[in-house]
Short mmCIF file of C-alpha atoms in Angstrom, two decimals:
data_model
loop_
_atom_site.label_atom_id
_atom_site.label_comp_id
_atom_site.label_asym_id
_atom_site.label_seq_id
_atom_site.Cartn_x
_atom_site.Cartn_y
_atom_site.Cartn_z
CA UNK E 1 18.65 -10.53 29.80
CA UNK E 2 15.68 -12.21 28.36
CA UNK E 3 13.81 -8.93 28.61
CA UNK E 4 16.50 -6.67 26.03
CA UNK E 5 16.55 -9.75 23.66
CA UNK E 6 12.84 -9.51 23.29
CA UNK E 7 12.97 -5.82 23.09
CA UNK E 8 15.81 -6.05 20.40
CA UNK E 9 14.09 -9.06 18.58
CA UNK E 10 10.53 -6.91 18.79
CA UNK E 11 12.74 -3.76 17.28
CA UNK E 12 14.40 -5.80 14.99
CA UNK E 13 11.09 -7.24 13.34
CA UNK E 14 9.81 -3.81 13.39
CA UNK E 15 12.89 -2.05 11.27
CA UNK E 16 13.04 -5.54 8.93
CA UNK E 17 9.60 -5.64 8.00
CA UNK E 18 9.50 -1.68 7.60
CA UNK E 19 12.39 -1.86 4.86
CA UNK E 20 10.99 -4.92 3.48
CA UNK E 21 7.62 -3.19 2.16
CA UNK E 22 9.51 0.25 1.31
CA UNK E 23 11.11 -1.92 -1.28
CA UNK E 24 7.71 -2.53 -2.16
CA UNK E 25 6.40 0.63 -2.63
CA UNK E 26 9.81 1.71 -3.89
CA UNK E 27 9.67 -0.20 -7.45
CA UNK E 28 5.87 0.84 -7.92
CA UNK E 29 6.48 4.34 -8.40
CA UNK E 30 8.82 5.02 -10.90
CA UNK E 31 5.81 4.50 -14.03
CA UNK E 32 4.30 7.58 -12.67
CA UNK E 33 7.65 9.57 -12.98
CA UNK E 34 8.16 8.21 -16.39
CA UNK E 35 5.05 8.94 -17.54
CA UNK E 36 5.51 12.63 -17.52
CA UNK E 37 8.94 12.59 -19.17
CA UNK E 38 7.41 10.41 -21.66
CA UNK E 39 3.86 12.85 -22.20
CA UNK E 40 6.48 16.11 -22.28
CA UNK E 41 9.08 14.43 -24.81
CA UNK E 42 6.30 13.63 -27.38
CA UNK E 43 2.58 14.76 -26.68
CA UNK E 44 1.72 12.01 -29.33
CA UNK E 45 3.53 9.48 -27.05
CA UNK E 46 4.95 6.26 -28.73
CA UNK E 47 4.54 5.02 -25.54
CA UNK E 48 7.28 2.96 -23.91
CA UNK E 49 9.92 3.55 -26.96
CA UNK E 50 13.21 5.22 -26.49
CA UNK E 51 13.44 8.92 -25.90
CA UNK E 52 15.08 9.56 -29.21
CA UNK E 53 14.75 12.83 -30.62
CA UNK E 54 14.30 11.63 -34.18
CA UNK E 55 11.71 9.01 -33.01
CA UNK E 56 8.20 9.03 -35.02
CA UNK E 57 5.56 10.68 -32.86
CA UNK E 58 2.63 9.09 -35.18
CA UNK E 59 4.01 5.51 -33.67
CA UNK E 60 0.79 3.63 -33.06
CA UNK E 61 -0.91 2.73 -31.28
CA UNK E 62 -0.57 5.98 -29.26
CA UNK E 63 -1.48 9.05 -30.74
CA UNK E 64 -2.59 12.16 -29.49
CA UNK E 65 -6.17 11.98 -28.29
CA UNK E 66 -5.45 8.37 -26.61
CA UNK E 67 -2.14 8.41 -24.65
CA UNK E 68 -3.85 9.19 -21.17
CA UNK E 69 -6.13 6.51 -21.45
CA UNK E 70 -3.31 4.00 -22.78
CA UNK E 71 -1.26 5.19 -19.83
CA UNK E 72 -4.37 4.55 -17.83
CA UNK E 73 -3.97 0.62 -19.26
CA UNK E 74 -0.72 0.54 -17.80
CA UNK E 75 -1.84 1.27 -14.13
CA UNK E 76 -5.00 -1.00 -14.07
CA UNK E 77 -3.26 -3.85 -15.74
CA UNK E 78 -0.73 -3.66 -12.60
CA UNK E 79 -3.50 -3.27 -10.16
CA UNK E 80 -6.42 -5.34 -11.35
CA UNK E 81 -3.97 -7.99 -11.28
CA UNK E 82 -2.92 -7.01 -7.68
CA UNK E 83 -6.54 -6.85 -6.62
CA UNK E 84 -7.74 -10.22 -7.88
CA UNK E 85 -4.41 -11.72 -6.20
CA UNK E 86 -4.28 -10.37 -2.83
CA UNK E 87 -7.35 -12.60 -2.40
CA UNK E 88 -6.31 -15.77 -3.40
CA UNK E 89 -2.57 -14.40 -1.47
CA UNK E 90 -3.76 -13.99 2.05
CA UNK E 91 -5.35 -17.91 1.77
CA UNK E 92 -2.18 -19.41 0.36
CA UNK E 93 0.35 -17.19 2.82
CA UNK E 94 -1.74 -18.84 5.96
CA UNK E 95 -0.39 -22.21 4.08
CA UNK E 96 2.82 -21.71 3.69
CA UNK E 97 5.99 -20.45 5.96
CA UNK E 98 5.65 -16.54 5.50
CA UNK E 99 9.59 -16.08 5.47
CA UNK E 100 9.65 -18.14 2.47
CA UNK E 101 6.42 -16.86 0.75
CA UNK E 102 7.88 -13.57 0.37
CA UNK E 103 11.29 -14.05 -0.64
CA UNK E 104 9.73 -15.58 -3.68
CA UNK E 105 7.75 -13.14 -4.14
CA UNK E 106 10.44 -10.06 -3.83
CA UNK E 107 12.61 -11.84 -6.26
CA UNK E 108 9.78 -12.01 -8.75
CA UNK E 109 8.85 -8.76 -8.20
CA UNK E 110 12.19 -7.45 -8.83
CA UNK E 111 12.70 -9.58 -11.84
CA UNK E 112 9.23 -8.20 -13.34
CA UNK E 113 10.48 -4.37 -12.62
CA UNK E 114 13.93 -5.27 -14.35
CA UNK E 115 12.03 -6.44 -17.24
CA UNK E 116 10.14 -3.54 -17.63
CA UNK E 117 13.36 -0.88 -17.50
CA UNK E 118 15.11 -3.19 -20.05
CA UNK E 119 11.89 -2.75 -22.37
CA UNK E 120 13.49 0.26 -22.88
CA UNK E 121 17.22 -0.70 -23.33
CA UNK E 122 16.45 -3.42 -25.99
CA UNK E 123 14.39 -0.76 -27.38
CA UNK E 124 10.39 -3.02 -27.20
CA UNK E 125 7.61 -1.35 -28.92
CA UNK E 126 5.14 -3.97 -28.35
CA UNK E 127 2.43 -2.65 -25.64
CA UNK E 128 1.51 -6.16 -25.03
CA UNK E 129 4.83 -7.07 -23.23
CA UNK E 130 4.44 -3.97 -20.53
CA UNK E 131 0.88 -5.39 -19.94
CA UNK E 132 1.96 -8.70 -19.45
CA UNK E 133 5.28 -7.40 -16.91
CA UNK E 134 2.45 -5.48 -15.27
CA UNK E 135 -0.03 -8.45 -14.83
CA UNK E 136 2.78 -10.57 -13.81
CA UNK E 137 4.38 -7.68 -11.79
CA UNK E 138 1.10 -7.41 -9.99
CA UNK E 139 0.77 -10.86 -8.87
CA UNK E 140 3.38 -11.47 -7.13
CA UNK E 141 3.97 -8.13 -5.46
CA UNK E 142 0.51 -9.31 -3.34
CA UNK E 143 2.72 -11.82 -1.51
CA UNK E 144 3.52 -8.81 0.43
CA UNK E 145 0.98 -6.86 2.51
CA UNK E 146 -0.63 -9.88 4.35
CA UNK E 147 2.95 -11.27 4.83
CA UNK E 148 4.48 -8.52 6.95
CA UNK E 149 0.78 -7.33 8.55
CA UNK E 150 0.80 -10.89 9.99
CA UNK E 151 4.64 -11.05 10.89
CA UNK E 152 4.35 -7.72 12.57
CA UNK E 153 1.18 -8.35 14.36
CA UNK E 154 2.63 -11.68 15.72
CA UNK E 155 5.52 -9.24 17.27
CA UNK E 156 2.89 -6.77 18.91
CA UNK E 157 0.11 -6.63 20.85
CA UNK E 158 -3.24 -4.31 21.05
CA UNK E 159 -2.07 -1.87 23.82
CA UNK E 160 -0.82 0.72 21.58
CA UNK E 161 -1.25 -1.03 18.21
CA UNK E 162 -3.04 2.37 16.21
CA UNK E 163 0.52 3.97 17.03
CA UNK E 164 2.95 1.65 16.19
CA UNK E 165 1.37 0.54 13.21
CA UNK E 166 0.99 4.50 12.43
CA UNK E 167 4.71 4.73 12.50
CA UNK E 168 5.25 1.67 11.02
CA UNK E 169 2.94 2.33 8.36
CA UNK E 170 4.99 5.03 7.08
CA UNK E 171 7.08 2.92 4.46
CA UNK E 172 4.18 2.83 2.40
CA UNK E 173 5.42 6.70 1.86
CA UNK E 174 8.83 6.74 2.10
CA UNK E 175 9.13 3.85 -0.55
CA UNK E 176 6.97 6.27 -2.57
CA UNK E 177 9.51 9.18 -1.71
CA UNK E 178 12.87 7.09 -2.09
CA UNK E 179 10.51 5.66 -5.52
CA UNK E 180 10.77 8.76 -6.93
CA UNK E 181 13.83 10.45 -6.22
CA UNK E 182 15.46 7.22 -7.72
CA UNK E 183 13.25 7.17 -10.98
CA UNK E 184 13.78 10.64 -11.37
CA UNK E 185 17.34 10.74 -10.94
CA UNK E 186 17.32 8.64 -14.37
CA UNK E 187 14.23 9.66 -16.35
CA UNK E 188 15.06 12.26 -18.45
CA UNK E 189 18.78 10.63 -19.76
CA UNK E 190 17.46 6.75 -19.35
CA UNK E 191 14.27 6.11 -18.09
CA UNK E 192 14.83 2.22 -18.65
CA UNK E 193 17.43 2.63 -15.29
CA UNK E 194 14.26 3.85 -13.22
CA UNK E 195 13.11 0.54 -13.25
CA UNK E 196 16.03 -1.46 -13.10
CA UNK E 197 17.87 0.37 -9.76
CA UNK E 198 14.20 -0.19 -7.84
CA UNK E 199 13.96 -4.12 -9.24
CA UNK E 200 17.55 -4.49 -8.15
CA UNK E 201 16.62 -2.87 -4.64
CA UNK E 202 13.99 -5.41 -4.15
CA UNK E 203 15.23 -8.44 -5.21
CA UNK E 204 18.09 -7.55 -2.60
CA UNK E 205 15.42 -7.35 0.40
CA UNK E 206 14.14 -10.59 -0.75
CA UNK E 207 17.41 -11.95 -0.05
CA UNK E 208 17.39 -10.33 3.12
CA UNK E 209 14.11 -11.70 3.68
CA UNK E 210 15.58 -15.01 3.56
CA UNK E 211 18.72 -14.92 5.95
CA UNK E 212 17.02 -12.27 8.63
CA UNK E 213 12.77 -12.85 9.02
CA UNK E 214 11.76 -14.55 12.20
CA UNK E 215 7.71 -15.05 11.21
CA UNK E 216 6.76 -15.04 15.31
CA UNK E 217 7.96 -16.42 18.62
CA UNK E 218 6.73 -18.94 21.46
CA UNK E 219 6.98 -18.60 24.91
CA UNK E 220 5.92 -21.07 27.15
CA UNK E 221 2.98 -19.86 28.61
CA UNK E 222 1.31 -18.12 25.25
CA UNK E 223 -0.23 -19.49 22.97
CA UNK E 224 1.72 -20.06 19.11
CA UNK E 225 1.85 -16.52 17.49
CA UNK E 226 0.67 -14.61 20.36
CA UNK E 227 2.56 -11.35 20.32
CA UNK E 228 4.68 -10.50 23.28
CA UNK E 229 4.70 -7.04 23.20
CA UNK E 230 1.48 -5.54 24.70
CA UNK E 231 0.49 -8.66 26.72
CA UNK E 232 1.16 -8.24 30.33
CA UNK E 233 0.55 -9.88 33.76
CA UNK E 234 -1.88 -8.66 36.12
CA UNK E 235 0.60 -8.81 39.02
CA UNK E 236 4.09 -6.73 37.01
CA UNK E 237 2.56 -5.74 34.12
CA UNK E 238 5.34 -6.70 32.65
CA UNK E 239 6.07 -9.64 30.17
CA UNK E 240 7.04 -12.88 32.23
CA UNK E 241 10.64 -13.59 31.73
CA UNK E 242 10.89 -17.01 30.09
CA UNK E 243 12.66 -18.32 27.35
CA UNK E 244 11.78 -17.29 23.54
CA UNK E 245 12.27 -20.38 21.01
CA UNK E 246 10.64 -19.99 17.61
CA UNK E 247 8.65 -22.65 16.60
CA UNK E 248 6.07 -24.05 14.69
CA UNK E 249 3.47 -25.78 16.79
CA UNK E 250 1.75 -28.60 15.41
CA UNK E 251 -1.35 -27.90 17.69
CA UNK E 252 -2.18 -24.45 15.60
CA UNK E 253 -5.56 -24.53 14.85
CA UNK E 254 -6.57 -24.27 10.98
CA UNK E 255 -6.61 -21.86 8.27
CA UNK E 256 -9.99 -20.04 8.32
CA UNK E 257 -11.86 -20.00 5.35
CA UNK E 258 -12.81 -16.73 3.06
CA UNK E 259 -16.40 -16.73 4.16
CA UNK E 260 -15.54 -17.70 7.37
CA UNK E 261 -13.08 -14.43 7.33
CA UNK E 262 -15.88 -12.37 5.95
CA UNK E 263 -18.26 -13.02 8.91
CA UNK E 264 -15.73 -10.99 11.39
CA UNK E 265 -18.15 -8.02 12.36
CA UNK E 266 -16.90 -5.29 10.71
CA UNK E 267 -14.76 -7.17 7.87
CA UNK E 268 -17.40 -6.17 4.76
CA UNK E 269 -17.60 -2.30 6.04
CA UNK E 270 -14.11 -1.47 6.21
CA UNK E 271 -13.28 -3.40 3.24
CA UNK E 272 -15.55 -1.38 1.21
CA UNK E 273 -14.72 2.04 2.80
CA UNK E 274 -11.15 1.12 1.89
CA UNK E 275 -12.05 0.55 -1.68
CA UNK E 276 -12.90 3.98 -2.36
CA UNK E 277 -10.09 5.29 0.22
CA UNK E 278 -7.48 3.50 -1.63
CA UNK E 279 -8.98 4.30 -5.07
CA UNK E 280 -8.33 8.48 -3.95
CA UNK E 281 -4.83 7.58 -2.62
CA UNK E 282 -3.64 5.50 -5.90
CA UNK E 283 -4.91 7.94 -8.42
CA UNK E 284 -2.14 10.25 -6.47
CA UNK E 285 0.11 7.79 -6.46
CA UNK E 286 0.12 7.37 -10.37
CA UNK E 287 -1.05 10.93 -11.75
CA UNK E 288 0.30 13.15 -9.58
CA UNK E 289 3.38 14.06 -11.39
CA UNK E 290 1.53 14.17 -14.79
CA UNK E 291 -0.96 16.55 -13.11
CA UNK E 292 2.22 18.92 -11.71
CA UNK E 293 3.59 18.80 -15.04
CA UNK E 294 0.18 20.51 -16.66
CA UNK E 295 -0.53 22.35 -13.88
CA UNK E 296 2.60 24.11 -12.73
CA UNK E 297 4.66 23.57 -15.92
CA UNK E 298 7.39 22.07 -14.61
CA UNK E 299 9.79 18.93 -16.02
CA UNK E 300 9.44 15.31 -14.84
CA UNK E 301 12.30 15.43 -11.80
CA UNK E 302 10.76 18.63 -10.70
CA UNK E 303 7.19 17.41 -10.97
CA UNK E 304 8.32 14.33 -9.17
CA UNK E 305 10.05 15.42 -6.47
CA UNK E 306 7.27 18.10 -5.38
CA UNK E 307 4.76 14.82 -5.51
CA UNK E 308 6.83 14.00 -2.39
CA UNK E 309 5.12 16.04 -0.62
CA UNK E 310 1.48 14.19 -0.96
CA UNK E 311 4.17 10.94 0.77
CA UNK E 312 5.23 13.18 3.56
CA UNK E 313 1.78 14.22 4.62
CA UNK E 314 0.71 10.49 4.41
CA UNK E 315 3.42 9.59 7.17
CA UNK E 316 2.10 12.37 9.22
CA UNK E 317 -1.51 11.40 9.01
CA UNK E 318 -0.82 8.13 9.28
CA UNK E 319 0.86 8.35 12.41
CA UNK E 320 -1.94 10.77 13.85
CA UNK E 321 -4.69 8.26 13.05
CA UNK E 322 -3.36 5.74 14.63
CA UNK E 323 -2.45 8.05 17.88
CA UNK E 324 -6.09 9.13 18.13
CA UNK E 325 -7.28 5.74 17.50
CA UNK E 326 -5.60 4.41 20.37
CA UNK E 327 -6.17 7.51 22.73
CA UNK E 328 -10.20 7.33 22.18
CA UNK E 329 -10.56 3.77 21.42
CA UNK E 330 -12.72 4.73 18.07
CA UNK E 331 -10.86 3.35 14.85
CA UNK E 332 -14.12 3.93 12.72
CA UNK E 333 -14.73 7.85 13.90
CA UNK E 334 -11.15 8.47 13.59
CA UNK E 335 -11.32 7.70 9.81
CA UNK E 336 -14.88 9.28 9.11
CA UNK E 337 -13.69 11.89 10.29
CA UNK E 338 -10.31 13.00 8.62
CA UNK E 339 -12.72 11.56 4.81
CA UNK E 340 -15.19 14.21 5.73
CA UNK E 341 -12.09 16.59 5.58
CA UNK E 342 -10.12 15.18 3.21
CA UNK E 343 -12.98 15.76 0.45
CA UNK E 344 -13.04 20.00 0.80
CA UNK E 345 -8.97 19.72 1.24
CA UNK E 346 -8.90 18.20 -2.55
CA UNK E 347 -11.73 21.03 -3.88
CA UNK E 348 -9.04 23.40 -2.61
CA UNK E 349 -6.33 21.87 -3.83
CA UNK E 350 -8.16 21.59 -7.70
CA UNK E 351 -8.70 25.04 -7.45
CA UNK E 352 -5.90 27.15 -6.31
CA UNK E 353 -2.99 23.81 -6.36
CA UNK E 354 -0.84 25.33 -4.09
CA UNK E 355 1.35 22.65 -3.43
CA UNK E 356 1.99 23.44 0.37
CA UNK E 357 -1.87 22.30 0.67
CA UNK E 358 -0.38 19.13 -0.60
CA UNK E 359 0.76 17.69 2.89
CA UNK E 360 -2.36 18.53 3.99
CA UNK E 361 -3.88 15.94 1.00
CA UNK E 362 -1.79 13.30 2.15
CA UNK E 363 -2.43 13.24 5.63
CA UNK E 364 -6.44 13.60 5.32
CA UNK E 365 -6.01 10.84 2.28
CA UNK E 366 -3.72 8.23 3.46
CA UNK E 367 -4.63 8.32 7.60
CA UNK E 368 -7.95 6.64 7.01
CA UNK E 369 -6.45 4.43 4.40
CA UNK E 370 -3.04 3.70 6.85
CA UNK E 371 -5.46 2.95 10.05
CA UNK E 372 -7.26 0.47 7.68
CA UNK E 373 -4.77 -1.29 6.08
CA UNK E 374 -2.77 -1.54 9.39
CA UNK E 375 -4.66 -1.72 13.11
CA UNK E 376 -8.04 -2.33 11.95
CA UNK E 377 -6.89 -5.32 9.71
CA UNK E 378 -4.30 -6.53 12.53
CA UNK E 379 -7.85 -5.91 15.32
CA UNK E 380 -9.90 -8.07 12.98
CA UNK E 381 -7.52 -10.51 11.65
CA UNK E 382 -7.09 -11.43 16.05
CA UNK E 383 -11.05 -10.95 16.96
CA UNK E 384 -12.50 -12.74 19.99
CA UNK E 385 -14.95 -14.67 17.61
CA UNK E 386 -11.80 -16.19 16.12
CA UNK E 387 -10.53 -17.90 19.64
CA UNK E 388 -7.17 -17.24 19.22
CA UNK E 389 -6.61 -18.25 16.08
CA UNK E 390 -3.59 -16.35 14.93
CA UNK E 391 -2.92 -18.07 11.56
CA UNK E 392 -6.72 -16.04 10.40
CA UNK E 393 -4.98 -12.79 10.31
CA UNK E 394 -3.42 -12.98 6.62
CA UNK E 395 -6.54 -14.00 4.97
CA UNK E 396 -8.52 -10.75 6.63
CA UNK E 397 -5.79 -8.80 5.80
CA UNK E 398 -5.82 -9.90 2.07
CA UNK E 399 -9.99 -9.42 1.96
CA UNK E 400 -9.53 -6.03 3.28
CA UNK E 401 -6.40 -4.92 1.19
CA UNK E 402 -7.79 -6.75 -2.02
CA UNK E 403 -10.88 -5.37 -1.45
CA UNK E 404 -8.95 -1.70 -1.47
CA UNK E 405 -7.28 -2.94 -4.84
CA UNK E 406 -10.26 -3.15 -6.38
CA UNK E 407 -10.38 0.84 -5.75
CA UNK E 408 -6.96 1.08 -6.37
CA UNK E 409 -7.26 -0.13 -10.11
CA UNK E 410 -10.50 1.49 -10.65
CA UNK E 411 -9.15 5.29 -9.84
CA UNK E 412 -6.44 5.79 -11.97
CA UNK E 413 -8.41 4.11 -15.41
CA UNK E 414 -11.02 6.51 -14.40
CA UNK E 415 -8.65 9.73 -14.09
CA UNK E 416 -6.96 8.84 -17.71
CA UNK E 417 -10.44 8.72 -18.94
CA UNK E 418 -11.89 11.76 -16.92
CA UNK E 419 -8.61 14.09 -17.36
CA UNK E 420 -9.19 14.20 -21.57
CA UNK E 421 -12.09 16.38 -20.49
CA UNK E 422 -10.00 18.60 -18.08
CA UNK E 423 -8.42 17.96 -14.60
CA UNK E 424 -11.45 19.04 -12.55
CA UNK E 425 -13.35 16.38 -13.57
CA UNK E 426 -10.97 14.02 -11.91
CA UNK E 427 -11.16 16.17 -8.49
CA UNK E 428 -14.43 16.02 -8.12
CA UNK E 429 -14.33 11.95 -9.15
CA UNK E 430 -11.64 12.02 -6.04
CA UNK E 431 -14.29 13.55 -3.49
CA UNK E 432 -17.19 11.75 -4.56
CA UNK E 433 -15.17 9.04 -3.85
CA UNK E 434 -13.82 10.30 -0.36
CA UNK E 435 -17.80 10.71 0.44
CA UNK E 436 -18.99 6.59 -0.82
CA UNK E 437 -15.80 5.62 1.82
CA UNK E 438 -16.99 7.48 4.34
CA UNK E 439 -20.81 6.10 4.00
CA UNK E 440 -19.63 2.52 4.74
CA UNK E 441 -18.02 3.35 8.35
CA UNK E 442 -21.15 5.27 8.84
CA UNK E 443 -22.83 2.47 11.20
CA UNK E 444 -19.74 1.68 12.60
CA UNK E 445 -19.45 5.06 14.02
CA UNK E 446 -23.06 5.13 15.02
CA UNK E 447 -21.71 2.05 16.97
CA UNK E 448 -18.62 3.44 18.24
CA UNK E 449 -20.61 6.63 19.82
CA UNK E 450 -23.04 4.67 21.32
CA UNK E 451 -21.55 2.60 23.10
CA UNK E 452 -20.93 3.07 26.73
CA UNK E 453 -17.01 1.69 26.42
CA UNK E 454 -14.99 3.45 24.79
CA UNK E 455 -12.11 1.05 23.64
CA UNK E 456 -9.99 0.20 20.67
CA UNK E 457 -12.02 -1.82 18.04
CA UNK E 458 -15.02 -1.38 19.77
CA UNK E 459 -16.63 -1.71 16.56
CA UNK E 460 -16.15 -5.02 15.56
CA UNK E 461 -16.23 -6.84 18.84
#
């Protein structure tokens, strides 16, 4: 009996937490979607106004030769503000219960995304407000990430960790997907609704945040926040059948400090490969459909629902990383590898955009950045040096993911600067790019093949 309540309560975790970053993901996609309805109703874009057809094109201050860098505002502003909070959220979720930390923070966020849909209901020209729902937006929405990486991680152990956080990983797409099926369902008769249905989405997870997430169990026997699944006994193999209770144990040992974090062997190298992964995966994420539009003439649903496919690749690669991760015990090789591909996959994309070669993007793109942001954060957020100290896992998770911000804000300002000169400028900024992440796991995987064990996170033990 014990055994099928730990199985449903592992399950149950899994299938929460999955939903609860979809929602995530969900509400940050629909700018890209309106972005193209907006550049094909006007090419002088009043940015942000209503779609009127008698509307003044010469609105400033978005004309002609600046709306792709102004558009470009509107991403960074969002994910500057992201980057610079996921490291100050990963210290302050360690401090606080994480069940409450982001239900605050999922309410907020789908306040912020409300706000940003009405803009266009109450008919706001003023470019200043969208920055500031964006900043604001962007804050808060970093209560995420290192919440449900260190909820899930407390659920599961290392056995097969590069798997299950492969499939679990997969919300980070189908939010995208869902993201813009919603927002285009609205965009070209209201494009104020394709913010409001994804805010009201959220805000509803955060409530079922509140009534449904257990944060971790304690058995007697483990220690506080060990994960049950994966740990087994060296006579069954099997977990020992005592009673779960969920607690919070006085005796946890500390927070661990952001240098102290950043000392983890392998912290600083897969932060910094992420940067530049997550950089190639967000400028996707945010010019995608604009790019469809130009290249393959097509409206804003259209545009938006064949950027889908870029998402459905990224659950397949995702899920494939983390398979071979596990199955040769090299999490560093495993994402060299699919960034030295990923980089001639884009050239060939640039060149002949045929958008079946699109899955093909994702997966290459968004394995190495999945494996990252998932097993290799929950493998060094638990390493030996750390002596079981469980409660260090959100504030690794936040250096790594912040860290990956950083290149998440930086690619899309650079693409609406580099596209004014033509598309293949931003292609080749996107495989350059692919390249710098790959040079930071490049003595990892030295490490990885040398070594005479081959074993997950061999690299950073």
């Amino acid at each position: 009996m014990f055994r099928s309540s730990l199985v449903g309560g592992v399950a149950f975790t899994f299938i929460l937490t999955f939903l609860l970053y979809t929602s995530f993901h969900l509400s940050r996609k629909p700018i890209s979607i309106v972005k193209s309805e907006l550049h094909k109703n006007c090419s002088m874009l009043p940015a942000l106004t209503s779609l009127h057809t008698d509307m003044d094109c010469s609105w400033k201050p978005f004309d002609k030769n600046n709306y792709k860098q102004l558009l470009g505002a509107m991403d960074y502003s969002f994910l500057f503000a992201y980057a610079i909070g996921m490291y100050l959220s990963g210290i302050i979720g360690e401090r606080l219960p994480i069940r409450l930390y982001l239900t605050v923070g999922m309410l907020c966020s789908g306040l912020f995304t409300c706000l940003f849909g009405l803009g266009y209901i109450y008919n706001i020209h003023s470019l200043a407000f969208y920055v500031s729902v964006q900043v604001a937006n962007g804050l808060v929405q970093t209560t995420g990430w290192p919440s449900v990486v260190t909820c899930i991680s407390n659920w599961f152990g290392k056995g097969r960790r590069g798997l299950v956080m492969g499939v679990w990983n997969s919300h980070t797409s189908v939010g995208n997907i869902l993201g813009s099926l919603i927002a285009g369902s609205y965009v070209s008769s209201n494009w104020g609704m394709s913010f409001i249905v994804p805010g009201i989405i959220i805000a509803a997870m955060g409530v079922v945040c509140f009534l449904f997430l257990i944060e971790r169990t304690y058995c007697h026997g483990l220690l506080p926040g060990e994960p049950l699944l994966g740990r087994e006994t060296a006579a069954s193999g099997r977990v020992p059948l005592q009673q779960v209770v969920v607690v919070k144990s006085e005796s946890e040992p500390s927070a661990i400090s952001f240098m102290g974090a950043l000392r983890i062997p392998g912290v600083i190298e897969f932060s910094l490969s992420l940067l530049f992964a997550k950089l190639v995966s967000y400028t996707f994420l945010f010019w995608l459909p604009l790019y469809i539009t130009k290249a393959a003439h097509l409206d804003a649903k259209k545009a938006g629902d064949l950027s889908t496919l870029f998402d459905v690749g990224g659950i397949v690669g995702g899920i494939l990383a983390g398979v071979i991760s596990d199955k040769l015990g090299k999490r560093a090789t495993t994402c060299a590898v699919m960034l030295l591909l990923a980089a001639p996959t884009l050239y060939g994309f640039s060149m002949i955009s045929q958008f079946a070669m699109l899955l093909v993007c994702g997966g290459l793109v968004n394995g190495p950045y999945a494996l990252i942001t998932t097993a290799v954060s929950a493998d060094l957020g638990t390493h030996k040096s750390l002596k079981g100290n469980a409660r260090a896992l959100s504030t690794v998770t936040a250096i790594i993911d912040g860290t990956g911000s950083v290149g998440a804000a930086v690619g899309p300002l650079l693409a609406g600067v580099l596209s004014a000169g033509g598309w293949d400028q931003v292609f080749y900024m996107l495989m350059t790019a692919d390249f710098l992440a790959l040079l930071f796991l490049l003595r990892l995987v030295k490490k990885e093949l040398t070594s005479s064990k081959s074993r997950p996170i061999s690299t950073v033990e």
